[in-house]
Structures are given as C-alpha cells and as structure tokens.
mmCIF file of C-alpha atoms and ligand atoms in Angstrom:
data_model
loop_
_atom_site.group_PDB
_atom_site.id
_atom_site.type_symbol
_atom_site.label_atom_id
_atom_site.label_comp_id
_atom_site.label_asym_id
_atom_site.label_seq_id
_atom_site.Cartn_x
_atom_site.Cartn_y
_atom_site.Cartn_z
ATOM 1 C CA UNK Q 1 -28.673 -3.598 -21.522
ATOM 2 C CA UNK Q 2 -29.687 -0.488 -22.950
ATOM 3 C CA UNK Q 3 -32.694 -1.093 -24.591
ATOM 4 C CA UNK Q 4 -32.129 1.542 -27.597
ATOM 5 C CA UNK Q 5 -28.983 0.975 -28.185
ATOM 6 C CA UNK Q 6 -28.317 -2.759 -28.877
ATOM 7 C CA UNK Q 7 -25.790 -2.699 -31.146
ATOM 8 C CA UNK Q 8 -23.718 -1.843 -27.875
ATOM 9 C CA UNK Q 9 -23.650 -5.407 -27.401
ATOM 10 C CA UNK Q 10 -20.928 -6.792 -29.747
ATOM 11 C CA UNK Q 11 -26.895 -26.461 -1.833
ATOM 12 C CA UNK Q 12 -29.052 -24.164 -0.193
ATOM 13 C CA UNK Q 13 -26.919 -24.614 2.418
ATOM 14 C CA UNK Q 14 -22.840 -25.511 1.651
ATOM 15 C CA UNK Q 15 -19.400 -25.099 3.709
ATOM 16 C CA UNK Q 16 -18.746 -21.940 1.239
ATOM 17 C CA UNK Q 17 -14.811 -22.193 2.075
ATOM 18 C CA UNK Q 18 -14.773 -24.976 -0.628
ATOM 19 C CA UNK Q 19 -16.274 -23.184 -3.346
ATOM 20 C CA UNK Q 20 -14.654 -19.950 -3.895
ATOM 21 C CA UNK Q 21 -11.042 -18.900 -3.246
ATOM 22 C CA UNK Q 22 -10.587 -15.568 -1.145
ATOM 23 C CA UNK Q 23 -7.467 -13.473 -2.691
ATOM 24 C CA UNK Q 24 -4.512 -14.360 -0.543
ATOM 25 C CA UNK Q 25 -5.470 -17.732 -1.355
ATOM 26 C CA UNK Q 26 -5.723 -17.262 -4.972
ATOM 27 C CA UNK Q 27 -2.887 -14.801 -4.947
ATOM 28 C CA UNK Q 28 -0.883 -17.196 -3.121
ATOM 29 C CA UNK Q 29 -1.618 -20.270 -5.113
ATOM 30 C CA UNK Q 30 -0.819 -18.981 -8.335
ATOM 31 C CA UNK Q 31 2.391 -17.431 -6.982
ATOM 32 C CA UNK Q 32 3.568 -20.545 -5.964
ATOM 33 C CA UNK Q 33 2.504 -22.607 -9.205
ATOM 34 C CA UNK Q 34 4.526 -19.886 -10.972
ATOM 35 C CA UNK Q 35 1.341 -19.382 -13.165
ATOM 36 C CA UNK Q 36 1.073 -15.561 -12.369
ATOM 37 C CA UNK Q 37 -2.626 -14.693 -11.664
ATOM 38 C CA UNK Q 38 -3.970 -18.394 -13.261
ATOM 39 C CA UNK Q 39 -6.330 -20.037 -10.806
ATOM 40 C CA UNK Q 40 -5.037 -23.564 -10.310
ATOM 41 C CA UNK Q 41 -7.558 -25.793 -8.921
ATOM 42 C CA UNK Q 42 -10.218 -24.117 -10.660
ATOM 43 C CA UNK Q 43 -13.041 -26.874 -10.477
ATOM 44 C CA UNK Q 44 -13.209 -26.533 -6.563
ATOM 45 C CA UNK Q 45 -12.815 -22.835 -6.639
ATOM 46 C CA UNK Q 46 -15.899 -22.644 -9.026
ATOM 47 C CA UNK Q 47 -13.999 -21.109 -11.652
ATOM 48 C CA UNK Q 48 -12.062 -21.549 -15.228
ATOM 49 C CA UNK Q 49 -8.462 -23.229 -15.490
ATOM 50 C CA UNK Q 50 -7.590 -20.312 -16.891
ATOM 51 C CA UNK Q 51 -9.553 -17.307 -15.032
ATOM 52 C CA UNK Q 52 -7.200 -13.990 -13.867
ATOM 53 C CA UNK Q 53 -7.640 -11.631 -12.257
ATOM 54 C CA UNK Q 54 -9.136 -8.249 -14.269
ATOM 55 C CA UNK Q 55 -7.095 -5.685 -14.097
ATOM 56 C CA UNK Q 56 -8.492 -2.944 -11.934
ATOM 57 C CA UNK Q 57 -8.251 -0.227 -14.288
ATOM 58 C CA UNK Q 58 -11.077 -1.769 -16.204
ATOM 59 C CA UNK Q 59 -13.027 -2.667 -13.418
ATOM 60 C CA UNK Q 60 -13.295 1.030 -12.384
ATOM 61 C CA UNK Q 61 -13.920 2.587 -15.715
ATOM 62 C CA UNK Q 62 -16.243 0.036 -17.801
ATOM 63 C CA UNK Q 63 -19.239 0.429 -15.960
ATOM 64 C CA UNK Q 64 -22.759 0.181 -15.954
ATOM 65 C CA UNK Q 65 -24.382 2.492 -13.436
ATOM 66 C CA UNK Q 66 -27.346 4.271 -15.281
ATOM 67 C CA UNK Q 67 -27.653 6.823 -12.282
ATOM 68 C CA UNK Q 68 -24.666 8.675 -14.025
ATOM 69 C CA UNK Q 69 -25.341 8.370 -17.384
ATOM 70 C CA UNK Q 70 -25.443 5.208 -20.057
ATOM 71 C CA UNK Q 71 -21.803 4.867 -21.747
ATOM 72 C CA UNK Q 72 -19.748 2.988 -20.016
ATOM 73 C CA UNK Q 73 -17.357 5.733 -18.735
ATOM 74 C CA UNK Q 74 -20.254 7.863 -17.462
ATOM 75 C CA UNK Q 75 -19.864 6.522 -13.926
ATOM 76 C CA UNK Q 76 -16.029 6.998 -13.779
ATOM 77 C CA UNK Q 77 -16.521 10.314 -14.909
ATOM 78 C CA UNK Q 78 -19.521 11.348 -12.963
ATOM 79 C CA UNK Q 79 -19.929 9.151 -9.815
ATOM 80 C CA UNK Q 80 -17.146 11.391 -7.890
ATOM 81 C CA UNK Q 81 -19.819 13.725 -7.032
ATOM 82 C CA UNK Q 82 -21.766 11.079 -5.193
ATOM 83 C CA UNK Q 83 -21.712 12.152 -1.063
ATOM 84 C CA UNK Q 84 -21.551 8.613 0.230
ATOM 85 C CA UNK Q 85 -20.775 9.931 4.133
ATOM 86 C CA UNK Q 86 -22.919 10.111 5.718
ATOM 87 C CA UNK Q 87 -25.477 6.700 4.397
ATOM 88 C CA UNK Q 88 -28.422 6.232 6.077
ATOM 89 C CA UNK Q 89 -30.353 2.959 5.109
ATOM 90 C CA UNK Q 90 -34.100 1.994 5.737
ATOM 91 C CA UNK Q 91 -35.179 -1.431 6.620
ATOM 92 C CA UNK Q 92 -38.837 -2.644 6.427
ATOM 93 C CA UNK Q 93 -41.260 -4.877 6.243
ATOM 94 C CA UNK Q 94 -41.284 -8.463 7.517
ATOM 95 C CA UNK Q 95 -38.875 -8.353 10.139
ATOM 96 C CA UNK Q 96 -38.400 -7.734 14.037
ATOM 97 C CA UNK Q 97 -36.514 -4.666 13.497
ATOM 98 C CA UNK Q 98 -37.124 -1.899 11.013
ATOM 99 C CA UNK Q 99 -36.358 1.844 10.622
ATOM 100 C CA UNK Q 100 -33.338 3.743 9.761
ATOM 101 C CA UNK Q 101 -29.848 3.014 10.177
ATOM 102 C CA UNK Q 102 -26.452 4.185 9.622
ATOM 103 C CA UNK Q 103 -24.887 2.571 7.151
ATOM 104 C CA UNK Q 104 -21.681 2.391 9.395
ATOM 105 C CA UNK Q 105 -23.685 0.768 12.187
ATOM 106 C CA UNK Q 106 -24.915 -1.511 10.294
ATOM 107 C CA UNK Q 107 -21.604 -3.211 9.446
ATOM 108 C CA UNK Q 108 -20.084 -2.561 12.516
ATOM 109 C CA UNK Q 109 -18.468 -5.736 13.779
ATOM 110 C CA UNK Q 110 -18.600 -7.362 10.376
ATOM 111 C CA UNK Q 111 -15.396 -7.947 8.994
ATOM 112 C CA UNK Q 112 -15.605 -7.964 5.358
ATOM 113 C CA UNK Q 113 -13.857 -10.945 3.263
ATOM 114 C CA UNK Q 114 -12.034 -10.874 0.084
ATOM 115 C CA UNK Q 115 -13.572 -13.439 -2.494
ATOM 116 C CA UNK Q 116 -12.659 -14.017 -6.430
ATOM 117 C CA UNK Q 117 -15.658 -14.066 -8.208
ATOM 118 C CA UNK Q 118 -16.342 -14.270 -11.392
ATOM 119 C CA UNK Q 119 -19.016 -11.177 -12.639
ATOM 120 C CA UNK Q 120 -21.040 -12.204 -16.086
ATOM 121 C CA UNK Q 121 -23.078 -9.180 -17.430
ATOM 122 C CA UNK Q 122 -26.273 -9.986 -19.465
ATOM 123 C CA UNK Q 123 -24.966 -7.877 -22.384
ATOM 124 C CA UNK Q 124 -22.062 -10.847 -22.432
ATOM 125 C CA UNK Q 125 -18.641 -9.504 -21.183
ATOM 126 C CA UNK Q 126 -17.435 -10.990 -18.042
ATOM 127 C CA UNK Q 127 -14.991 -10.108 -15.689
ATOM 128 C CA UNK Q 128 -12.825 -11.846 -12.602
ATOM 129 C CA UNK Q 129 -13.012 -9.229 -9.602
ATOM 130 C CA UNK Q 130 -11.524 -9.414 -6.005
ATOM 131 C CA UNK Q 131 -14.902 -8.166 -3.830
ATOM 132 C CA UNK Q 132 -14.556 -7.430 0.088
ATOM 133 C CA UNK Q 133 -17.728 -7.631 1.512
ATOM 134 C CA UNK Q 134 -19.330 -9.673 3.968
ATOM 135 C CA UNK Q 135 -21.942 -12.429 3.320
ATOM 136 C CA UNK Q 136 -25.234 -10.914 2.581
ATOM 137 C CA UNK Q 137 -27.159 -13.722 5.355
ATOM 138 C CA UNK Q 138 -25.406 -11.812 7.618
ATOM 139 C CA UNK Q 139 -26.205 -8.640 7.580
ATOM 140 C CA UNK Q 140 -29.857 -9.210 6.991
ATOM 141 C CA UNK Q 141 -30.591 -11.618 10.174
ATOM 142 C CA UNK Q 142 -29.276 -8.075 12.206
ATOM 143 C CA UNK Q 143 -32.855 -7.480 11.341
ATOM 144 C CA UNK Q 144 -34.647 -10.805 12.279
ATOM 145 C CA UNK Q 145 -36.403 -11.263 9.142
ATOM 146 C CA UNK Q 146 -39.856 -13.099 10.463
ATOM 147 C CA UNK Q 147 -41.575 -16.194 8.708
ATOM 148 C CA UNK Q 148 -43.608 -13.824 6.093
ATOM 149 C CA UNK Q 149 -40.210 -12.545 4.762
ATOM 150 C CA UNK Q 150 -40.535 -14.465 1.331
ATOM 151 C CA UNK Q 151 -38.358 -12.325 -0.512
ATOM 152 C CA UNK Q 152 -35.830 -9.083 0.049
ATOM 153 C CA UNK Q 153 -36.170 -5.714 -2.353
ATOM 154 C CA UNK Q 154 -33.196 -3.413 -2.450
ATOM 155 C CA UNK Q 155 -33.415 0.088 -4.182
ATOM 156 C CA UNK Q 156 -30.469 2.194 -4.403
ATOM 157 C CA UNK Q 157 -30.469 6.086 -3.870
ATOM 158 C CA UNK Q 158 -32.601 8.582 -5.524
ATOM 159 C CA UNK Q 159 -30.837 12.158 -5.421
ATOM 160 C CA UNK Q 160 -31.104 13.784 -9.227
ATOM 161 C CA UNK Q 161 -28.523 16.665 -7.704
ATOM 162 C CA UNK Q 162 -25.717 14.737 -7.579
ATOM 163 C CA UNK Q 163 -26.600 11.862 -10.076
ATOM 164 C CA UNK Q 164 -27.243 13.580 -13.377
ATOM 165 C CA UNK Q 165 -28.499 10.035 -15.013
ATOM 166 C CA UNK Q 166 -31.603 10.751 -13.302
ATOM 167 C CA UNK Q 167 -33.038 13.853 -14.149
ATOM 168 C CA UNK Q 168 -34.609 12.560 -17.022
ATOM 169 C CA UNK Q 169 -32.488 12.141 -20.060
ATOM 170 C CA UNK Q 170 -32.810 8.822 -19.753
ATOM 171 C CA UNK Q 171 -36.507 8.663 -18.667
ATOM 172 C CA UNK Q 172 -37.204 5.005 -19.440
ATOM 173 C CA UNK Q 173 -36.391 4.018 -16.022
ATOM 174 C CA UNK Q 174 -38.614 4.948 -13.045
ATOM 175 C CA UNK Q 175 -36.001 5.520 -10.745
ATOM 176 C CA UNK Q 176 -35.258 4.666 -7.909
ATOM 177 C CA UNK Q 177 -33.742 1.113 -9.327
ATOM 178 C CA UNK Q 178 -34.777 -2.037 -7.667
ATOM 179 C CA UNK Q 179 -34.138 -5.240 -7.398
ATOM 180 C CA UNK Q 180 -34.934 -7.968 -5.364
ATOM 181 C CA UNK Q 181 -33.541 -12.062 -4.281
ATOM 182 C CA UNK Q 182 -35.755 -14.708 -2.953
ATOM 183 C CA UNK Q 183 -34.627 -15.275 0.739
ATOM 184 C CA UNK Q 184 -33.461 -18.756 0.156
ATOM 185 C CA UNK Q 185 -30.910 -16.802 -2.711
ATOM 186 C CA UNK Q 186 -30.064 -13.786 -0.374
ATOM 187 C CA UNK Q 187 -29.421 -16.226 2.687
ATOM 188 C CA UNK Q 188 -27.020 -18.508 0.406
ATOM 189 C CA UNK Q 189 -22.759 -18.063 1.647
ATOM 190 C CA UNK Q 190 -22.005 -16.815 -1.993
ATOM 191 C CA UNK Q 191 -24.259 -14.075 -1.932
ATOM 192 C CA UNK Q 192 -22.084 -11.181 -0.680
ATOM 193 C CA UNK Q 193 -22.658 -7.859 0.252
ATOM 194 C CA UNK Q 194 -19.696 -5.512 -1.211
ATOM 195 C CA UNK Q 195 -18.261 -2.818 0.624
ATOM 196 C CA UNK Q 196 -14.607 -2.558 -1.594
ATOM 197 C CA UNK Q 197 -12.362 -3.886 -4.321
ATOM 198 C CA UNK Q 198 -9.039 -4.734 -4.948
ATOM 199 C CA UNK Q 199 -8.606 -4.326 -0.852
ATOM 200 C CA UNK Q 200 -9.518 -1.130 -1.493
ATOM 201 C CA UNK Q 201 -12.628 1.024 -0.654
ATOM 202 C CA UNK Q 202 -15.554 0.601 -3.213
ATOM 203 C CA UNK Q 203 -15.155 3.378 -5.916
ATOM 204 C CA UNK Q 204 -18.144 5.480 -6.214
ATOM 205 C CA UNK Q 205 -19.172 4.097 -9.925
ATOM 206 C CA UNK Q 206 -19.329 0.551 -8.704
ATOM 207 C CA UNK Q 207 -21.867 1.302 -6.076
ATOM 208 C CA UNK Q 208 -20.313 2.768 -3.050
ATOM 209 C CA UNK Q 209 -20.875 2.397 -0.086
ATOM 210 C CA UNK Q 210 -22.332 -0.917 -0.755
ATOM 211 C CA UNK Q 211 -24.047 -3.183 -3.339
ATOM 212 C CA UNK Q 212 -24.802 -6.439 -3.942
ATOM 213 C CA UNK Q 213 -22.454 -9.356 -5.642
ATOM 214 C CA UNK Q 214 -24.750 -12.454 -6.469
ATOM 215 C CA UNK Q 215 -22.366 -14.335 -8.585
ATOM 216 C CA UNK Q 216 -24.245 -16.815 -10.671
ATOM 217 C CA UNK Q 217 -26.897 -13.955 -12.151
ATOM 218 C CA UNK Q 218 -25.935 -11.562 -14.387
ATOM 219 C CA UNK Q 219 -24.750 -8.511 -13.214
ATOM 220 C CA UNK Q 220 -27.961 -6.160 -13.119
ATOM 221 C CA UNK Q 221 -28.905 -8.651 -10.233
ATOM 222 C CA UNK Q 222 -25.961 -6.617 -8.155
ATOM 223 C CA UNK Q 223 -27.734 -3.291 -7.875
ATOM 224 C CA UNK Q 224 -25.244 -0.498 -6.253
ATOM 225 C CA UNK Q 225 -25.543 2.911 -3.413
ATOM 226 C CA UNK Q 226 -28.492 0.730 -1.382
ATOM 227 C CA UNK Q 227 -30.388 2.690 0.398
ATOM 228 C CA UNK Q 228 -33.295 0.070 1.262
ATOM 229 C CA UNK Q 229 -33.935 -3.289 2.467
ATOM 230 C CA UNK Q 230 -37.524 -4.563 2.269
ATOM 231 C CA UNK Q 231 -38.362 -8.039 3.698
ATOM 232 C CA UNK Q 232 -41.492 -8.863 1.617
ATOM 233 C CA UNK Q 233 -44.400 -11.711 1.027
ATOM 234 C CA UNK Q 234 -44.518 -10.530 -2.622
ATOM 235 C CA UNK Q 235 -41.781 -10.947 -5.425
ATOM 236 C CA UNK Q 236 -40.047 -7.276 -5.954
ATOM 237 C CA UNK Q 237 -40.580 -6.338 -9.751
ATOM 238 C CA UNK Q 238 -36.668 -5.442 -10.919
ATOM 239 C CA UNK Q 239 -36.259 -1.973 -12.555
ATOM 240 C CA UNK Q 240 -35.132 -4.014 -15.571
ATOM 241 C CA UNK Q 241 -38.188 -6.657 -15.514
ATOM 242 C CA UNK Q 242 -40.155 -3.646 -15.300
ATOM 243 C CA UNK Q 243 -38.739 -1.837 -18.321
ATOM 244 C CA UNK Q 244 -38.612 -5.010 -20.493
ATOM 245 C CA UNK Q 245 -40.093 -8.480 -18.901
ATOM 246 C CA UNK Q 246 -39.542 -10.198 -21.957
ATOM 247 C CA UNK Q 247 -35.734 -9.481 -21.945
ATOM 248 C CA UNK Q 248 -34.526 -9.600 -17.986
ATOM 249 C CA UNK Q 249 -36.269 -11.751 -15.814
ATOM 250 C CA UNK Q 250 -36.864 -11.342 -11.968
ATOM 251 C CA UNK Q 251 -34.344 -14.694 -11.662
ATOM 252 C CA UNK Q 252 -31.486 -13.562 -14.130
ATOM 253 C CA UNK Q 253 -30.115 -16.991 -13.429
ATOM 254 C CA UNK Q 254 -26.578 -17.072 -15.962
ATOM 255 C CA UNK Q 255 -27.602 -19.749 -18.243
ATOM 256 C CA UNK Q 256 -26.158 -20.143 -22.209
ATOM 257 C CA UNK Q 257 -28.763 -22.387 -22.812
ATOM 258 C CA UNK Q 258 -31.583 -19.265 -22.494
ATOM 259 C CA UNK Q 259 -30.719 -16.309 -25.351
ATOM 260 C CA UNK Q 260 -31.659 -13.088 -24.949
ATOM 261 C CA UNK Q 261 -34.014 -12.523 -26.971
ATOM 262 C CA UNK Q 262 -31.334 -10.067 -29.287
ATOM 263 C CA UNK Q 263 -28.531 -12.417 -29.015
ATOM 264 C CA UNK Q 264 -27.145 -15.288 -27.225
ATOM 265 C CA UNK Q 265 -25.762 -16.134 -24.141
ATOM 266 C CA UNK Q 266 -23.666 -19.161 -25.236
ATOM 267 C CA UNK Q 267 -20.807 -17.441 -24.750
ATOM 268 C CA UNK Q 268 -18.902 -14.105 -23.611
ATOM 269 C CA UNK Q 269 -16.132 -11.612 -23.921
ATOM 270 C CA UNK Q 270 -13.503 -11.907 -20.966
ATOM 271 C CA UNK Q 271 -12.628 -8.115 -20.559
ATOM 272 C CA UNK Q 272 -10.250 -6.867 -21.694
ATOM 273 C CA UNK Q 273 -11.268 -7.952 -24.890
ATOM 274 C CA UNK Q 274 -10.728 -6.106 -28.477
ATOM 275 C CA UNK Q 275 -11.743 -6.548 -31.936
ATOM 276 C CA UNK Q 276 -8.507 -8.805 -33.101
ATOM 277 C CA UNK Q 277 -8.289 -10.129 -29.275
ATOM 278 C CA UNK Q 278 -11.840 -10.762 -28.369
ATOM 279 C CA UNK Q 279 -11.018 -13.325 -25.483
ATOM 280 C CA UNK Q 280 -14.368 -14.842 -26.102
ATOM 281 C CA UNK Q 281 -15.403 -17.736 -23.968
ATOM 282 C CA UNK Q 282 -18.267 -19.957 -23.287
ATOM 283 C CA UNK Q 283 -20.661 -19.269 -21.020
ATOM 284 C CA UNK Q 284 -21.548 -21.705 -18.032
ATOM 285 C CA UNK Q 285 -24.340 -22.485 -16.031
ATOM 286 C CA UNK Q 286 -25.118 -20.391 -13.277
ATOM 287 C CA UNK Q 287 -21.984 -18.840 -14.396
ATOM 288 C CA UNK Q 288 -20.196 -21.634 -13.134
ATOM 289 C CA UNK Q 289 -21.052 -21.996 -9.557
ATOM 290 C CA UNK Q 290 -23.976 -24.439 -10.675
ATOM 291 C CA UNK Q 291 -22.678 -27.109 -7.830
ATOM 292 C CA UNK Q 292 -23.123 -24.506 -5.337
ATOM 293 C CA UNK Q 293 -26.436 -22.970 -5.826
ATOM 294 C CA UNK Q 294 -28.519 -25.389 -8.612
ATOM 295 C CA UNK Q 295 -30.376 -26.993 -6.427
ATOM 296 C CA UNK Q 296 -31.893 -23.874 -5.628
ATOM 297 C CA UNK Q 297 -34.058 -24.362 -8.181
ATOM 298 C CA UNK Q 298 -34.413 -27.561 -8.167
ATOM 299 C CA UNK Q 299 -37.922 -28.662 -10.573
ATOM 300 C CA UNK Q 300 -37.985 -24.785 -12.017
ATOM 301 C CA UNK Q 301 -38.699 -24.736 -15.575
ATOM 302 C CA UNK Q 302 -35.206 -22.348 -16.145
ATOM 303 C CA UNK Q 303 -36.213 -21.453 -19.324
ATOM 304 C CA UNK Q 304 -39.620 -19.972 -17.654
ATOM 305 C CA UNK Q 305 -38.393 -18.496 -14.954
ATOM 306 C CA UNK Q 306 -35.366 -17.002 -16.657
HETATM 307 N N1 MTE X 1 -27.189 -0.641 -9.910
HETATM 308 C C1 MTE X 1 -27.747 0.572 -10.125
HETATM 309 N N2 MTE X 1 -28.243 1.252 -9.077
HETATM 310 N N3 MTE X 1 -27.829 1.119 -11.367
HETATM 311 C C2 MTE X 1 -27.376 0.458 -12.468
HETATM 312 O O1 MTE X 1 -27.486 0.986 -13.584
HETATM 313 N N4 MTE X 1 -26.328 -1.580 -13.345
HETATM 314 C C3 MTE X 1 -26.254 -3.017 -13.134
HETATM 315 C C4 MTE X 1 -25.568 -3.371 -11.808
HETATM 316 N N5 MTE X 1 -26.086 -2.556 -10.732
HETATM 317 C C5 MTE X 1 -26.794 -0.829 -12.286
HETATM 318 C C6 MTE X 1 -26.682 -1.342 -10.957
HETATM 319 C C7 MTE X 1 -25.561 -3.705 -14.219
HETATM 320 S S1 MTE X 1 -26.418 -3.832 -15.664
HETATM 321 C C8 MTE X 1 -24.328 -4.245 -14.075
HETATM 322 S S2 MTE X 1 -23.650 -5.204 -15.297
HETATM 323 C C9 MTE X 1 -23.536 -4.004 -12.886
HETATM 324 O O2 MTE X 1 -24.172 -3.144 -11.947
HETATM 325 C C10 MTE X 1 -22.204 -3.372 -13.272
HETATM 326 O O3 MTE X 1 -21.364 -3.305 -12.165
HETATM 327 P P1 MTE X 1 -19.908 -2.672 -12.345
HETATM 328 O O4 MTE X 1 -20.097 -1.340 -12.988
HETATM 329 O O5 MTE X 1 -19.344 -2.586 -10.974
HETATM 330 O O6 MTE X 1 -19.147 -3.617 -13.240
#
C-alpha cells in the first residue's frame, strides 16, 4: 500500500445464509468433524477446504490504519488514544433523512451477527476473521436513501490530536480518508457493517466503533472510525484512487487475473506467514465469493474498471 515503501510487500440479491458460515456454525462444524478450526463444506461457505480461523493476536497487531502511523504495529500502539464514546455520525445527501446521529442510536435495535470472512489486502496477505456487525443494507435504509442515491461515500474521522498519523508526517494523503460502494454493492447481504471481533468489541486499530467489511475487495475498500455517510449521484473518488489511480481503483474488485502494477495478485500470504513458512496461496476471484456477488458486474470490462 504504501506508495514509498514497496518493498513492504514481500446475485444482487441471494438468501446470504447459504454463502457464508456465522462462527458457532463454523466453530461447531469443525468441532464435530474433529478438524479443529478447518472449514468443512467450504464451497457453500464461500471459502477454502482448508481456511482457519486467524489467530486474534495477529488480527489486532498487523494493521493498516494510516491515521496512526504506517508500520504495521503503529495502530496497536497508537490507536488506544482514540475517544470512540461518545460517536456522532453525519448522514447526507440523497436520502429522506439526514443530519447527525449518535452512533449508538443508530444501531440501536440492530443485533449484530458473527460471520467468517475471509479479508484479502491489496499488498497480498490475507487473513480469516470472525466480524460482528450487522448487514450494511440495513443500516443505510434507516435513512431512506431516495432514487438519486447512485452511490454511498464514507470518510472516517479527522482529529490530528489524538491520531498522530495525521499531522503531516505522512502528508501524501489528504485526510480525511474516503471511500465509497455503488448502492447495488453496499445494499448486497455480504456487505457488513463491523462493530467487533472475535465476539468481542472492535479494538480501536481496526476501526472502532465501526467500519466497513466488503469481503470480495481488497481490504482498503473497508475504511475504519466512520464518521460520514453520503448518499450521492456521483462516484466518491477513494483516498487511495486519489493518491495513485493507476494502482487502486474505485472498484478494488479481488481479482489474480489484474496485477498491480508492482506485483501480482495471483496469489497471497495466509497470515501468519514467515520467510521458511510463507503459507502462500492462490488468489481467487472476488476473493472467492464470485457466486455471490459476480453478477454484479455483469458485462464490466474487470480489467478496466479494476
Ligand atoms: N481505514 C482508514 N480510515 N485508514 C486506513 O489507513 N487502511 C485500509 C482499511 N481501512 C485504512 C482503513 C487497509 S489498506 C486495510 S488492508 C484495512 O483497513 C486493514 O484492516 P485491519 O487493520 O483491521 O486488518
């Protein structure tokens, strides 16, 4: 990702039940193969025979979460400092109900799920994370998006005081970050807002209180700390289209077939991975969820609109 330092990278509408498995599921269907944390039934749950579960330790301290800095612990060391309570959020634009919310009202009454997705990042590790949130479709018709509403921008917080990744040391981004989902993507069952991990709360460096989980893009798709919802007729430009257009497209689609233009996507490192243990893997389409959300883009040129 970081764009001077690249040697750092070594059915628009389904029945979603079918096509992911939440954890007690996958907990409990591995426990009784005897397999430990092996996903049987892989094919229908939209991931690998031989997926498992990341260990959390990793998950919370391999981040990316430029806010705080741009090494990968930077976020577990810094992100403590971020007041999440209260969260106010504003919505706008193209929708029956705008202004500024609580972020507690807003999720009132929405009990958040646990799903096993699998997390690709466009620098080419992967990992298999247990998110609780709650289907992003739902908490964006609270707002009665209206027929204009073409696409949805999110930007996370800006507050340089308590995130020290934005006061200019890494000026290349024009903060705050953004990124947006065309409204047939944000409205699809796998898109999930995420409000914890692990059944636990979300830990400040991966984006507390809330941030996006669009499983079949890579990873910078899932911007963290929202702070705004925009219903728009225009495409959003993403903070990382912005800084390089040739590199990260708006759509950020997984796909091995389209490189980066500094190395390929063919294939990826399964955290934890090492130099003697690299646990390298190929990539899939759409990061493997292709049956469930391809024919979103159905007669796109993929390699255009990458
Ligand atoms: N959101 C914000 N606000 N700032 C960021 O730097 N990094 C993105 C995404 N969301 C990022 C962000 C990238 S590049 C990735 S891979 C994921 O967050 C990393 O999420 P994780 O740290 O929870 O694994």
């Amino acid at each position: 990702m970081l764009i001077r330092q690249p040697a750092d990278i070594p059915s628009s509408e389904i029945t979603s039940e079918s096509n992911y498995l939440n954890r007690r599921q996958f907990m409990g269907a591995a426990v009784s193969l005897g397999v430990g944390l092996v996903v049987p039934g892989a094919a229908q749950a939209g991931l690998q025979p031989d997926d498992e579960i990341t260990p959390e330790s990793i998950v919370t301290s391999y981040n990316n979460f430029y806010e705080f800095g741009t090494g990968k612990d930077d976020p577990a060391r810094y992100a403590h400092n971020l007041t999440t309570d209260p969260w106010t959020v504003k919505v706008s634009g193209e929708a029956a109900k705008t202004g500024e919310f609580a972020f507690e009202d807003i999720i009132k009454g929405l009990t958040p799920e646990e799903r096993v997705y699998r997390f690709r990042c466009v620098e080419a590790w992967s990992m298999v994370v247990p998110w609780n949130g709650i289907e992003l479709r739902k908490i964006l018709d609270q707002f009665e998006p209206n027929g204009n509403a073409k696409y949805v921008e999110f930007k996370t917080l800006v507050r340089p005081s308590e995130m020290r990744g934005q006061k200019g040391f890494f000026s290349n981004i024009d903060w705050p970050y953004v990124e947006g989902l065309r409204m047939d993507e944000a409205y699809h069952p796998l898109a999930l807002m995420v409000t914890g991990i692990y059944g636990k709360e979300l830990p400040n460096q991966n984006g507390a209180p809330w941030r996006l989980m669009v499983p079949w893009k890579y990873g910078f798709k899932s911007i963290k700390s929202i702070v705004s919802i925009r219903f728009t007729r225009r495409r959003p430009r993403s903070t990382w289209e912005q800084l390089a257009p040739h590199e990260y497209g708006f759509y950020a689609n997984v796909n091995p077939a389209v490189s980066h233009p500094r190395w390929s996507q063919a294939t990826e490192r399964r955290l934890p991975s090492t130099l003697f243990a690299p646990n390298r893997r190929p990539t899939l389409p759409f990061n493997g969820y292709a049956e469930d959300v391809a024919s979103l883009y159905e007669g796109m040129d993929l390699a255009k609109y990458y």
